Short mmCIF file of C-alpha atoms in Angstrom, two decimals:
data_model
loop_
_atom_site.label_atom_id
_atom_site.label_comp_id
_atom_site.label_asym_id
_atom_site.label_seq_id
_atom_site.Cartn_x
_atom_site.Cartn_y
_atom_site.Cartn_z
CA UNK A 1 65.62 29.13 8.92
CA UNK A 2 68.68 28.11 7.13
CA UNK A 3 66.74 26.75 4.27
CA UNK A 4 65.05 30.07 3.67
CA UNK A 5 68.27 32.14 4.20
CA UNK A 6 69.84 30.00 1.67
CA UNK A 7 67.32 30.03 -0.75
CA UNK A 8 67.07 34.18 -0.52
CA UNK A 9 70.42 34.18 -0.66
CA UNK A 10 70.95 32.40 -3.98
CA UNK A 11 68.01 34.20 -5.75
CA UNK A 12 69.60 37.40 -4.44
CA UNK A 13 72.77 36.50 -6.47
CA UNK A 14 71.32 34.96 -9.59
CA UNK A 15 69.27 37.76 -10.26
CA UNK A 16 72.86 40.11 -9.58
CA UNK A 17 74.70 37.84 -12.10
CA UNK A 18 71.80 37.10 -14.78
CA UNK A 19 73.83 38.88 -16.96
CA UNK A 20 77.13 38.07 -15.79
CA UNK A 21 76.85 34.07 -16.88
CA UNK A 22 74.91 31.90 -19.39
CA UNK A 23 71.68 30.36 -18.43
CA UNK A 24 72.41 26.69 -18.04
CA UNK A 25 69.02 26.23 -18.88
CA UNK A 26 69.87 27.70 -22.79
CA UNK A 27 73.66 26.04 -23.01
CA UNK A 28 73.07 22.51 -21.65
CA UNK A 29 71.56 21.15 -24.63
CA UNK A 30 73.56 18.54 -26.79
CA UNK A 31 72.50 20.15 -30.10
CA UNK A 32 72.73 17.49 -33.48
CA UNK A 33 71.45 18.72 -36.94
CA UNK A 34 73.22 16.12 -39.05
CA UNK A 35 74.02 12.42 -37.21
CA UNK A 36 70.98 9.99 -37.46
CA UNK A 37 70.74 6.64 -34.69
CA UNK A 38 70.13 3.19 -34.85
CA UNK A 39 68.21 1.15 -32.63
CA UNK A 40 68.05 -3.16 -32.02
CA UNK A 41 65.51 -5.39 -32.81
CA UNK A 42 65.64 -8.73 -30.76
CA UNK A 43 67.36 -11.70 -31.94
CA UNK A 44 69.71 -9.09 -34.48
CA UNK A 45 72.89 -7.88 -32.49
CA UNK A 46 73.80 -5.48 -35.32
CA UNK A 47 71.96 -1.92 -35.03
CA UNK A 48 69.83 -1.17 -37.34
CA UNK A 49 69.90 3.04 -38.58
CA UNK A 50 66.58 4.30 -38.01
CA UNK A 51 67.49 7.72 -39.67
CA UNK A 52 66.16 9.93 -37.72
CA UNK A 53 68.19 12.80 -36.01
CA UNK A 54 69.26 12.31 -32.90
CA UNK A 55 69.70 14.97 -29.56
CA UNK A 56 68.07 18.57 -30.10
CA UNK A 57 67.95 20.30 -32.79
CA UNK A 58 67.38 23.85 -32.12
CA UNK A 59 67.60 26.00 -29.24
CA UNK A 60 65.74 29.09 -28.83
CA UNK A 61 65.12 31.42 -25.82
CA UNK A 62 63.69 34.77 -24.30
CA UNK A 63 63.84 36.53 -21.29
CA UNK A 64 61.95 33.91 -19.70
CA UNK A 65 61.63 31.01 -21.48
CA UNK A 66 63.86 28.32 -23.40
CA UNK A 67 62.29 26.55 -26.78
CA UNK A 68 63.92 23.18 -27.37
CA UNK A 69 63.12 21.11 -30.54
CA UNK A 70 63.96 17.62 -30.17
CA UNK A 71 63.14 14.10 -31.73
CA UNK A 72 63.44 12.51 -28.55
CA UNK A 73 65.88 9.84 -30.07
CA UNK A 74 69.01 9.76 -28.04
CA UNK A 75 72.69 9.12 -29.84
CA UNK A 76 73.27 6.22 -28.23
CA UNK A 77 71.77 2.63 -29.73
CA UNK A 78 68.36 1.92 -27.69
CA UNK A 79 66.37 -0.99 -28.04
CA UNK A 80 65.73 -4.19 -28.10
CA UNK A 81 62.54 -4.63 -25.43
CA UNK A 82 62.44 -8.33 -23.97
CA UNK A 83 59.10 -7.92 -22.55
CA UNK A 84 57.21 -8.03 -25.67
CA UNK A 85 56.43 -4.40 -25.99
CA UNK A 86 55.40 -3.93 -29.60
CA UNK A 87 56.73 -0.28 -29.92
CA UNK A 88 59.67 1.36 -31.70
CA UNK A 89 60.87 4.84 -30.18
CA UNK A 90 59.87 7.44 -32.84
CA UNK A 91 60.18 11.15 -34.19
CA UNK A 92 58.44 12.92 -31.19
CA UNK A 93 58.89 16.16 -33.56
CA UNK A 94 58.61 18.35 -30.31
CA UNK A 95 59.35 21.59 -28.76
CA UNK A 96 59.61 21.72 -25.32
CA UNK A 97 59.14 25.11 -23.30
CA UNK A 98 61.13 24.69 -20.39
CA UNK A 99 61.13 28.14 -17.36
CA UNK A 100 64.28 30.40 -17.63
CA UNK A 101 63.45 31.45 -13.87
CA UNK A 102 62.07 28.77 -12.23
CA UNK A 103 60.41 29.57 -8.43
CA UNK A 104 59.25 27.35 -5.34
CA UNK A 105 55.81 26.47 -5.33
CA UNK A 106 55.09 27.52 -1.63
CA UNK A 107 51.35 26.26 -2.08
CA UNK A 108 50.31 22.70 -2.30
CA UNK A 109 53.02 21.30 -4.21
CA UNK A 110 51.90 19.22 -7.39
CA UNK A 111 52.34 15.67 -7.87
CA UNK A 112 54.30 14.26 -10.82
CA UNK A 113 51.88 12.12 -13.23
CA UNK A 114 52.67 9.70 -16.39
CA UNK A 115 54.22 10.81 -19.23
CA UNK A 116 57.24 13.18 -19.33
CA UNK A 117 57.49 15.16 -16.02
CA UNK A 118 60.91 16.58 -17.53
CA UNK A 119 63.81 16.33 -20.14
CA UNK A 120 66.56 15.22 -20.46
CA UNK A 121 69.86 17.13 -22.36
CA UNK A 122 69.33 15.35 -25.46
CA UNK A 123 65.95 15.87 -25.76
CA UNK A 124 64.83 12.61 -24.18
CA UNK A 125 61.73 12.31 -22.38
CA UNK A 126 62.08 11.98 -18.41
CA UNK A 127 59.20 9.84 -16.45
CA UNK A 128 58.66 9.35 -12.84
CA UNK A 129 58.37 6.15 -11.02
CA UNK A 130 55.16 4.98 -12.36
CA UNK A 131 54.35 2.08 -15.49
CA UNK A 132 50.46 2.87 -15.26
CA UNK A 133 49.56 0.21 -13.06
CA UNK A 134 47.53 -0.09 -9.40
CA UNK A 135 46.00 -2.23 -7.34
CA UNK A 136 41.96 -2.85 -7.39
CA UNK A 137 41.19 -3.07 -4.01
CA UNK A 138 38.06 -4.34 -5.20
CA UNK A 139 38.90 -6.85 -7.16
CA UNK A 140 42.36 -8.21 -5.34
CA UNK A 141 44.53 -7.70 -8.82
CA UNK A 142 46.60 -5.26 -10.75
CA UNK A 143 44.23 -2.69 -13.24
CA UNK A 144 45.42 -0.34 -15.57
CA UNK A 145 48.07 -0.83 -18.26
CA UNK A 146 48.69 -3.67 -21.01
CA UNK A 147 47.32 -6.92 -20.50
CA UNK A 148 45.15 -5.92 -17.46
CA UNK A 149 41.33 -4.50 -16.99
CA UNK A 150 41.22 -1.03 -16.35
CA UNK A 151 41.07 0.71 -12.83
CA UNK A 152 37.92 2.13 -11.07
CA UNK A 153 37.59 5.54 -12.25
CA UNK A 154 39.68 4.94 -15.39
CA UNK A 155 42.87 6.02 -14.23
CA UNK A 156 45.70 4.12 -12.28
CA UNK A 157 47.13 7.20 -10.52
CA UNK A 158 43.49 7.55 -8.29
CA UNK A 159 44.35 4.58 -6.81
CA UNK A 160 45.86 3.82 -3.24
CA UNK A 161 48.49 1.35 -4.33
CA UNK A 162 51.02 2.55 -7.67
CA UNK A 163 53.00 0.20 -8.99
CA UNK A 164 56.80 0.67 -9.99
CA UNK A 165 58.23 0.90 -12.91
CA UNK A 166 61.54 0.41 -12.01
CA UNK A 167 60.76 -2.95 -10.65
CA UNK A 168 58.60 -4.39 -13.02
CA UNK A 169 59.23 -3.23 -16.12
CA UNK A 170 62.89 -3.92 -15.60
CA UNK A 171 62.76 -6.72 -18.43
CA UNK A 172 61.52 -4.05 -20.82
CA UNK A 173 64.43 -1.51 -20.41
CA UNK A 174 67.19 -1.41 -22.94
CA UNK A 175 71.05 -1.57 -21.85
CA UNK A 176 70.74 2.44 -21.82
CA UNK A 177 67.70 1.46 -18.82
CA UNK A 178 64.62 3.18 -21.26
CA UNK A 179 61.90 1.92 -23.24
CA UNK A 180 59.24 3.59 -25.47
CA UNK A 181 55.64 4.33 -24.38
CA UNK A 182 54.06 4.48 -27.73
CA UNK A 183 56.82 5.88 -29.91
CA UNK A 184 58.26 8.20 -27.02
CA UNK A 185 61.60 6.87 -25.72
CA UNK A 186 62.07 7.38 -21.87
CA UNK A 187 64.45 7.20 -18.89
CA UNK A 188 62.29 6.36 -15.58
CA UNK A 189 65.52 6.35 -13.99
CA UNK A 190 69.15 7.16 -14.09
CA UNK A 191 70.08 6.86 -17.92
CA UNK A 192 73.81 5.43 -17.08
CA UNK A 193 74.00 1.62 -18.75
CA UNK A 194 73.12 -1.76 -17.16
CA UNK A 195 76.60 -3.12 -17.48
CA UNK A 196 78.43 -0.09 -15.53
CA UNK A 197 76.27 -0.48 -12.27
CA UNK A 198 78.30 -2.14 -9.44
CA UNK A 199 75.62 -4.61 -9.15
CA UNK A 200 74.64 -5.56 -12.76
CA UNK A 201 71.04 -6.81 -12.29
CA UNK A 202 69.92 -6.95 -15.87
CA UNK A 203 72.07 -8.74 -18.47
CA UNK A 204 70.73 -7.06 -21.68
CA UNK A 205 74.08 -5.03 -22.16
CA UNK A 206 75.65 -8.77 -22.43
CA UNK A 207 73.64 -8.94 -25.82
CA UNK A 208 73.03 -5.80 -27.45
CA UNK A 209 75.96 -3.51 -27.00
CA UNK A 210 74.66 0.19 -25.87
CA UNK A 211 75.58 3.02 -23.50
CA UNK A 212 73.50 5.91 -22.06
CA UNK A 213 74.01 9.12 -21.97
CA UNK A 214 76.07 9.38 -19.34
CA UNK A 215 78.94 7.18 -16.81
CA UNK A 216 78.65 7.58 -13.51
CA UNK A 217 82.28 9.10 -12.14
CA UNK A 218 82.16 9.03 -8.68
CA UNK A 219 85.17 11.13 -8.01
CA UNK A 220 83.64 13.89 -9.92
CA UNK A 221 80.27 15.69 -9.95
CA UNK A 222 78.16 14.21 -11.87
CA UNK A 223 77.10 16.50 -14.94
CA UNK A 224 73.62 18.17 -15.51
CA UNK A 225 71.78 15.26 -17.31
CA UNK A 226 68.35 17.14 -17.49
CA UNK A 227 65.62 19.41 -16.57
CA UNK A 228 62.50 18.78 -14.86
CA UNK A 229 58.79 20.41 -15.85
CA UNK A 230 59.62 23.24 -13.09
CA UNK A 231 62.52 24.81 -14.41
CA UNK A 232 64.42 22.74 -12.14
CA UNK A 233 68.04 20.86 -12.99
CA UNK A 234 68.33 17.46 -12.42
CA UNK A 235 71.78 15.86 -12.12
CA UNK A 236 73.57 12.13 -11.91
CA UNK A 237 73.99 10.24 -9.14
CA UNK A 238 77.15 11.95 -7.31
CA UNK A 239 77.84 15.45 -6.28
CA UNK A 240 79.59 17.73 -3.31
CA UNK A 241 79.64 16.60 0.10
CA UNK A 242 78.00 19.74 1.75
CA UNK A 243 75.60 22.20 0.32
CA UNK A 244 77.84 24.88 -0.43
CA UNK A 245 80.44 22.90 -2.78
CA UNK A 246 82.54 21.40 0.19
CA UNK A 247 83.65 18.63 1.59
CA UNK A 248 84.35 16.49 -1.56
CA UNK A 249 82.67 13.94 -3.83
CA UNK A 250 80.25 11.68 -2.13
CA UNK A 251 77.02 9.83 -3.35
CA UNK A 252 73.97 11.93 -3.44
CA UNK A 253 71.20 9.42 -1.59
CA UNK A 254 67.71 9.13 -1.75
CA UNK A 255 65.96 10.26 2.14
CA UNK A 256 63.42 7.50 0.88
CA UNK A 257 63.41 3.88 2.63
CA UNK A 258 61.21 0.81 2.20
CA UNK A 259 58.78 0.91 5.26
CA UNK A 260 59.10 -1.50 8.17
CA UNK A 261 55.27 -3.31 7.10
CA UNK A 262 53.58 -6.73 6.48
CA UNK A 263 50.35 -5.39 6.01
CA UNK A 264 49.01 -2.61 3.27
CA UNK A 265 46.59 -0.73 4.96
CA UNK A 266 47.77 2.64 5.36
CA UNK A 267 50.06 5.21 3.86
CA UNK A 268 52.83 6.55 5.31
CA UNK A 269 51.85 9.64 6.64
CA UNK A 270 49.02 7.48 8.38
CA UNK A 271 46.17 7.58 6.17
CA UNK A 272 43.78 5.00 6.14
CA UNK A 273 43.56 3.83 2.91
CA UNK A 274 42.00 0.57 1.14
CA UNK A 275 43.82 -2.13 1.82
CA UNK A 276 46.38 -4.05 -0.82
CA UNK A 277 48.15 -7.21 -0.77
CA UNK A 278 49.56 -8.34 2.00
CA UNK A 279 54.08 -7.80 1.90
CA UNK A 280 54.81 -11.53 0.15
CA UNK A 281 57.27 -13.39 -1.98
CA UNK A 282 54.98 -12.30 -4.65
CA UNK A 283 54.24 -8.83 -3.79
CA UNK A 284 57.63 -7.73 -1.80
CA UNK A 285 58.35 -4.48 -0.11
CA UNK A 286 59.14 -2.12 -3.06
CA UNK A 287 56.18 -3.43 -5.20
CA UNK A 288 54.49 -0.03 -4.53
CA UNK A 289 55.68 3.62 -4.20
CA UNK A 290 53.67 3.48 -1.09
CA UNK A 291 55.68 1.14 0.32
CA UNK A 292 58.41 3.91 0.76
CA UNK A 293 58.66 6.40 3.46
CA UNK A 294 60.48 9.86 3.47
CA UNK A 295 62.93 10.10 6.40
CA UNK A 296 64.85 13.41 7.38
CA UNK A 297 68.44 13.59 7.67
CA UNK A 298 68.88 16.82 9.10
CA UNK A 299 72.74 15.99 10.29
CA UNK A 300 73.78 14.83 6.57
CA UNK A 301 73.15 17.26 3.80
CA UNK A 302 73.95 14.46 1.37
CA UNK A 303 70.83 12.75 1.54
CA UNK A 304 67.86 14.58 -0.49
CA UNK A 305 64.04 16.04 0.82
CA UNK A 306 60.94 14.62 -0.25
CA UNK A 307 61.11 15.97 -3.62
CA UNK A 308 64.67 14.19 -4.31
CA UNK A 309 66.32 17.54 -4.47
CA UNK A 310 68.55 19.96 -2.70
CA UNK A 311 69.80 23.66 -2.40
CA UNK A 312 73.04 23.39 -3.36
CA UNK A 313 76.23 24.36 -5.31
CA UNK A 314 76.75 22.80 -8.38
CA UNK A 315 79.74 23.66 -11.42
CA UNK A 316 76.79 25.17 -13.24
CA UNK A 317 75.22 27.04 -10.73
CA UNK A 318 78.27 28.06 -8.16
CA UNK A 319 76.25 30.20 -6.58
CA UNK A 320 73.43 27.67 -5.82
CA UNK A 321 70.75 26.33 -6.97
CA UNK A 322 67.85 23.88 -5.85
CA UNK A 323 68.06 20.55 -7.54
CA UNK A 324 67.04 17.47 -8.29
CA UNK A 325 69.51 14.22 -8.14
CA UNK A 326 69.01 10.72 -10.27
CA UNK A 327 69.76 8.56 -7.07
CA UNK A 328 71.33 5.24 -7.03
CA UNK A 329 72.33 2.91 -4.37
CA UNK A 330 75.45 1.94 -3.38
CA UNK A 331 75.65 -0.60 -6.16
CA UNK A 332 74.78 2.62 -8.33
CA UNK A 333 71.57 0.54 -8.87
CA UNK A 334 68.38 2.88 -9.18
CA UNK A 335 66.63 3.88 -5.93
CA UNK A 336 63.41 5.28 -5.61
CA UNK A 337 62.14 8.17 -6.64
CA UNK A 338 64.55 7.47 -9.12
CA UNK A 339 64.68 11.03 -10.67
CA UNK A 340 61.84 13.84 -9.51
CA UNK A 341 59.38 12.83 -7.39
CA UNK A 342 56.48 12.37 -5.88
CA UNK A 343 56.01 15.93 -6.58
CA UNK A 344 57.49 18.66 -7.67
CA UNK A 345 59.48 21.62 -5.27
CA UNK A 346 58.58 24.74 -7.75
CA UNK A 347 55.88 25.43 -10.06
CA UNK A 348 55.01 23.14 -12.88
CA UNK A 349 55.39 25.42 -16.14
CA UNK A 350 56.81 23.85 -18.21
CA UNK A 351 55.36 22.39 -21.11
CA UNK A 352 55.55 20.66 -25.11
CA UNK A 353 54.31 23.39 -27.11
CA UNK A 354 53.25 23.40 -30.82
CA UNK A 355 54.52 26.61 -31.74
CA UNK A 356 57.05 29.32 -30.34
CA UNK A 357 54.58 32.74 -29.79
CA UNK A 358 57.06 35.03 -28.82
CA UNK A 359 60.19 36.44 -30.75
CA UNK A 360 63.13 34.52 -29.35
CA UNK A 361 67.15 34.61 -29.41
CA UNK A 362 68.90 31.51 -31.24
CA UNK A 363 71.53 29.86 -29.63
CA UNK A 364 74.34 28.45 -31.26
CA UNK A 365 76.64 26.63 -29.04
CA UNK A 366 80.06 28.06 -28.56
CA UNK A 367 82.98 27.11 -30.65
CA UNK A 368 85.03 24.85 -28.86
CA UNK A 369 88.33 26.54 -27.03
CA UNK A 370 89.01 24.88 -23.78
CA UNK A 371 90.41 21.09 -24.09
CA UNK A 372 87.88 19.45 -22.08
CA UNK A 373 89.33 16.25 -23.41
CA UNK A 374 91.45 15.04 -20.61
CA UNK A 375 87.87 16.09 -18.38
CA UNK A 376 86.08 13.13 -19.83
CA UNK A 377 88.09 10.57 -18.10
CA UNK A 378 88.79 8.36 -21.22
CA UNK A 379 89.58 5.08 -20.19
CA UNK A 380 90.76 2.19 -22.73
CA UNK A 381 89.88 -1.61 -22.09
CA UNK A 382 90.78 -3.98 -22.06
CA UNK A 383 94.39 -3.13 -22.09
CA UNK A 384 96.28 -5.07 -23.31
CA UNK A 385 93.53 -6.41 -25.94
CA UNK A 386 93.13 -8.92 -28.44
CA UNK A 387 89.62 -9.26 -30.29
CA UNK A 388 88.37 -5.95 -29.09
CA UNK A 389 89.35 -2.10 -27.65
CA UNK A 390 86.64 0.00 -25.64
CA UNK A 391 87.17 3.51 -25.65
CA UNK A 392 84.46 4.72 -22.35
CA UNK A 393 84.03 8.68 -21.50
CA UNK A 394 83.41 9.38 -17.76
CA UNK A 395 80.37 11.85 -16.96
CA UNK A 396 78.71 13.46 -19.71
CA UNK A 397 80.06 13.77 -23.52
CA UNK A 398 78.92 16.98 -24.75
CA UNK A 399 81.23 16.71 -27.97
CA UNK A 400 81.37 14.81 -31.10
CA UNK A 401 84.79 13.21 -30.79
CA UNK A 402 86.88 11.56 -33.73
CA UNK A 403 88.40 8.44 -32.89
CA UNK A 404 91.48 6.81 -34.86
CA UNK A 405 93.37 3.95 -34.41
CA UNK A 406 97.44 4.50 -35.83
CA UNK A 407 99.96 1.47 -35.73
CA UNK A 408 103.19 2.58 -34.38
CA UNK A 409 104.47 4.30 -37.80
CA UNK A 410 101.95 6.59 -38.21
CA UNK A 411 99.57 4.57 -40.87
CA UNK A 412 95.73 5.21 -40.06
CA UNK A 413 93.92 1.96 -39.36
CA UNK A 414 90.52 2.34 -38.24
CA UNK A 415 88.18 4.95 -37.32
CA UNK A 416 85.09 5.83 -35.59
CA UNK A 417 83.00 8.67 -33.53
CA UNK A 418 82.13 8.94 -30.09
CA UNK A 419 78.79 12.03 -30.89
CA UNK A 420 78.25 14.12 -28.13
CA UNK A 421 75.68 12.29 -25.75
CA UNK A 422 77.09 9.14 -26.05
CA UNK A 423 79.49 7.49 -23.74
CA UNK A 424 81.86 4.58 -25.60
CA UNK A 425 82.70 2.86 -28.84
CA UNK A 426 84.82 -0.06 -30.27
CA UNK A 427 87.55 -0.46 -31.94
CA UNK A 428 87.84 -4.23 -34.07
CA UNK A 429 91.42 -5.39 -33.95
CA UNK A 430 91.06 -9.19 -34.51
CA UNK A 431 92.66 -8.78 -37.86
CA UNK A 432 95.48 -6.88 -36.28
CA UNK A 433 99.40 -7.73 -35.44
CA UNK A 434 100.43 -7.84 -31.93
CA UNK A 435 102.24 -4.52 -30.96
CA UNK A 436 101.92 -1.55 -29.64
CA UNK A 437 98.93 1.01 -31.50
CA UNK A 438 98.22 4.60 -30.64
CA UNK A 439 94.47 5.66 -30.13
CA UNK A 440 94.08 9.72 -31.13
CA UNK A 441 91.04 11.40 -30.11
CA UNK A 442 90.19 14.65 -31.64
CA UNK A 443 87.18 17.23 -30.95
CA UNK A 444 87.81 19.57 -33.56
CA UNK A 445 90.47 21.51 -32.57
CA UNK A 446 92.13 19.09 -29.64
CA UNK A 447 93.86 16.09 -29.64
CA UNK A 448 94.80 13.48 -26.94
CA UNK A 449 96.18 10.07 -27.74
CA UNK A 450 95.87 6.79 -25.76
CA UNK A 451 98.37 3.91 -26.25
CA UNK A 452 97.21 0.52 -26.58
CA UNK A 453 99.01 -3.31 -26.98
CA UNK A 454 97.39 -5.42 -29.18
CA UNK A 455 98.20 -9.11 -28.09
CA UNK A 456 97.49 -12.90 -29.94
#
């Protein structure tokens, strides 16, 4: 009952202050019609410019819908792949049509598939837990993506037994935790770097330097990172306590745990299914999405329902909104489902479309006014320095940020840009005196400077 009254409730005031605010759903996007990426091939530590634009480039919307073109290339470097996937991330040349008013499904609710099952805010594509492979019950062995025979039926996702993605493609992610499928880049998971997780369980960020697009913060609300294919936001990893915006900061937790089993032979919900390899050293608990089961928390409105979402208030949507939550453990490694999943709470609608069919509204994002600056949480490391200075944004960039490095008279030295979707840069002071420097940071209109000792 006080999951309906909630729910009327917050449709009862959107549709009062539709006019009131801006659709997050139209201003979210990190928009880029000028700054080209650069990706790593393995063995070269030096990125490599791939020149193709990077984030969204247009942003279009009508009463109900929101057109985003994107590449599908992210601003931060991506690449290499050490599992020997052939592919390079490429121009997806897309437009995405993404619900302005997205609703509940209250029928059977649909079950995400592969390939994108939403976007993310720089116009990367958003998968769900799956890599494309199953078990063949038949045959005792994986079927179904590269290197193995295909599945009964043609198609891994009719199987009883999915394999994760998460898990065993985990040599194949980048330091930003993506990969392409073909040429389309993707996030499976929460697209916050290897090397920030409490737990660093993949040491690619120790060879080819990269970020993501966002750092997790967690004493602040983690920022809108995306949008799934029912209209639906998607956030980081941390957000408030209680569902209406109380109660403080707190890690936002998956209700999903690994099921108490040795045997595969049924689901959780009971269902007698074909069996698949017994738990093992070889096949361990987590193998599977099956091997998960949903548990309720009814007492602690901090853990998510069996969508891996929430009604709640969010800085976006302060009157409330449901959505969906990119959990993490407490090591802020990945748990599953990871993003959305295994189906969707509202109607799938959304869509990539070839062509906009309906006259639409540009939108041009908002010049900047507000110093969100000291927002980012800037932090400089390693402080004092001596070879090299890390400038890292907390939560979500959304601003291309000048960077310059002054000795203590005033003289420019070096400098760089931070572009909106990316999280940290470098600067090189190896060549540099030991003193004190001054690091300025400047958005366009504000400026906040950092000081820094170089030592030798």
């Amino acid at each position: 009952m006080y999951k309906f009254s909630f729910a009327v409730a917050v449709l009862l005031l959107n549709i009062g202050l539709l006019k009131a605010q801006p659709n997050p759903a139209i201003i979210s996007w990190l928009q880029n019609t000028t700054t080209t990426g650069y990706y790593y091939m393995s063995g070269n530590p030096t990125p490599i410019s791939h020149g193709i634009l990077v984030n969204c480039q247009q942003v279009r919307y009508s009463a109900n819908w929101v057109y985003v073109n994107a590449t599908g290339i992210p601003s931060y470097n991506i690449g290499p792949y050490l599992d020997g996937n052939p592919n390079q991330a490429g121009n997806q040349n897309a437009i995405f049509r993404i619900p302005l008013n997205p609703t509940e499904n209250t029928g059977a609710k649909t079950p995400t598939s592969g390939g994108n099952i939403g976007i993310f805010v720089n116009g990367v594509a958003m998968f769900d837990y799956r890599d494309g492979v199953a078990w063949n019950t038949t045959t005792n062995s994986f079927c179904g993506g590269p290197g193995n025979p295909p599945c009964p039926g043609g198609m891994a996702a009719t199987q009883a037994w999915n394999r994760d993605a998460v898990v065993y493609e985990r040599l194949g992610f980048d330091c930003s935790k993506g990969h392409p499928a073909g040429t389309n880049y993707h996030h499976h998971q929460n697209p916050s770097a290897f090397d920030l997780d409490l737990n660093v369980i993949s040491n690619i960020c120790n060879l080819y330097d990269a970020d993501g697009l966002y750092a997790i913060n967690p004493a602040q609300h983690s920022p809108l990172i995306g949008f799934a294919y029912d209209g639906f936001p998607v956030y980081g990893a941390y957000g408030y306590a209680n569902i209406d915006g109380t109660g403080g900061i707190v890690r936002i937790k998956s209700g999903y745990q690994l099921r108490n089993i040795t045997l595969r032979t049924h689901h959780a919900d009971g269902t007698d299914v074909a069996d698949g390899p017994a738990v093992s050293s070889t096949y361990p608990l987590g193998t599977f999405r099956e091997d998960y089961e949903w548990v309720s928390h009814p007492n602690d409105p901090s853990y998510l329902d069996i969508h891996n979402g929430r009604f709640c208030v969010t800085p976006e949507y302060p009157n409330g909104t449901y959505c969906y939550f990119a959990t993490v453990d407490n090591n802020h490694n990945s748990a599953y489902p990871y993003l959305v999943g295994p189906t969707y709470y509202g109607n799938k609608t959304a869509s990539r479309v070839t062509a906009v069919n309906e006259p639409t509204t540009v939108y041009s994002p908002l010049s900047i006014s507000e110093n969100i600056l000291p927002d980012l949480n800037i932090k400089i490391f390693p402080n004092p320095a001596s070879d090299l200075v890390i400038i890292r944004a907390g939560g979500l960039n959304n601003q291309d940020i000048e960077l310059q490095l002054f000795d203590i008279k005033g003289r420019l030295l070096q400098q760089t840009k931070m572009n909106k979707g990316q999280s940290i840069c470098y600067f090189d002071v190896q060549s540099l005196y030991a003193g004190t420097y001054i690091i300025k940071l400047y958005n366009g209109v504000h400026t906040i400077s950092h000081k820094v000792i170089i030592e030798k």
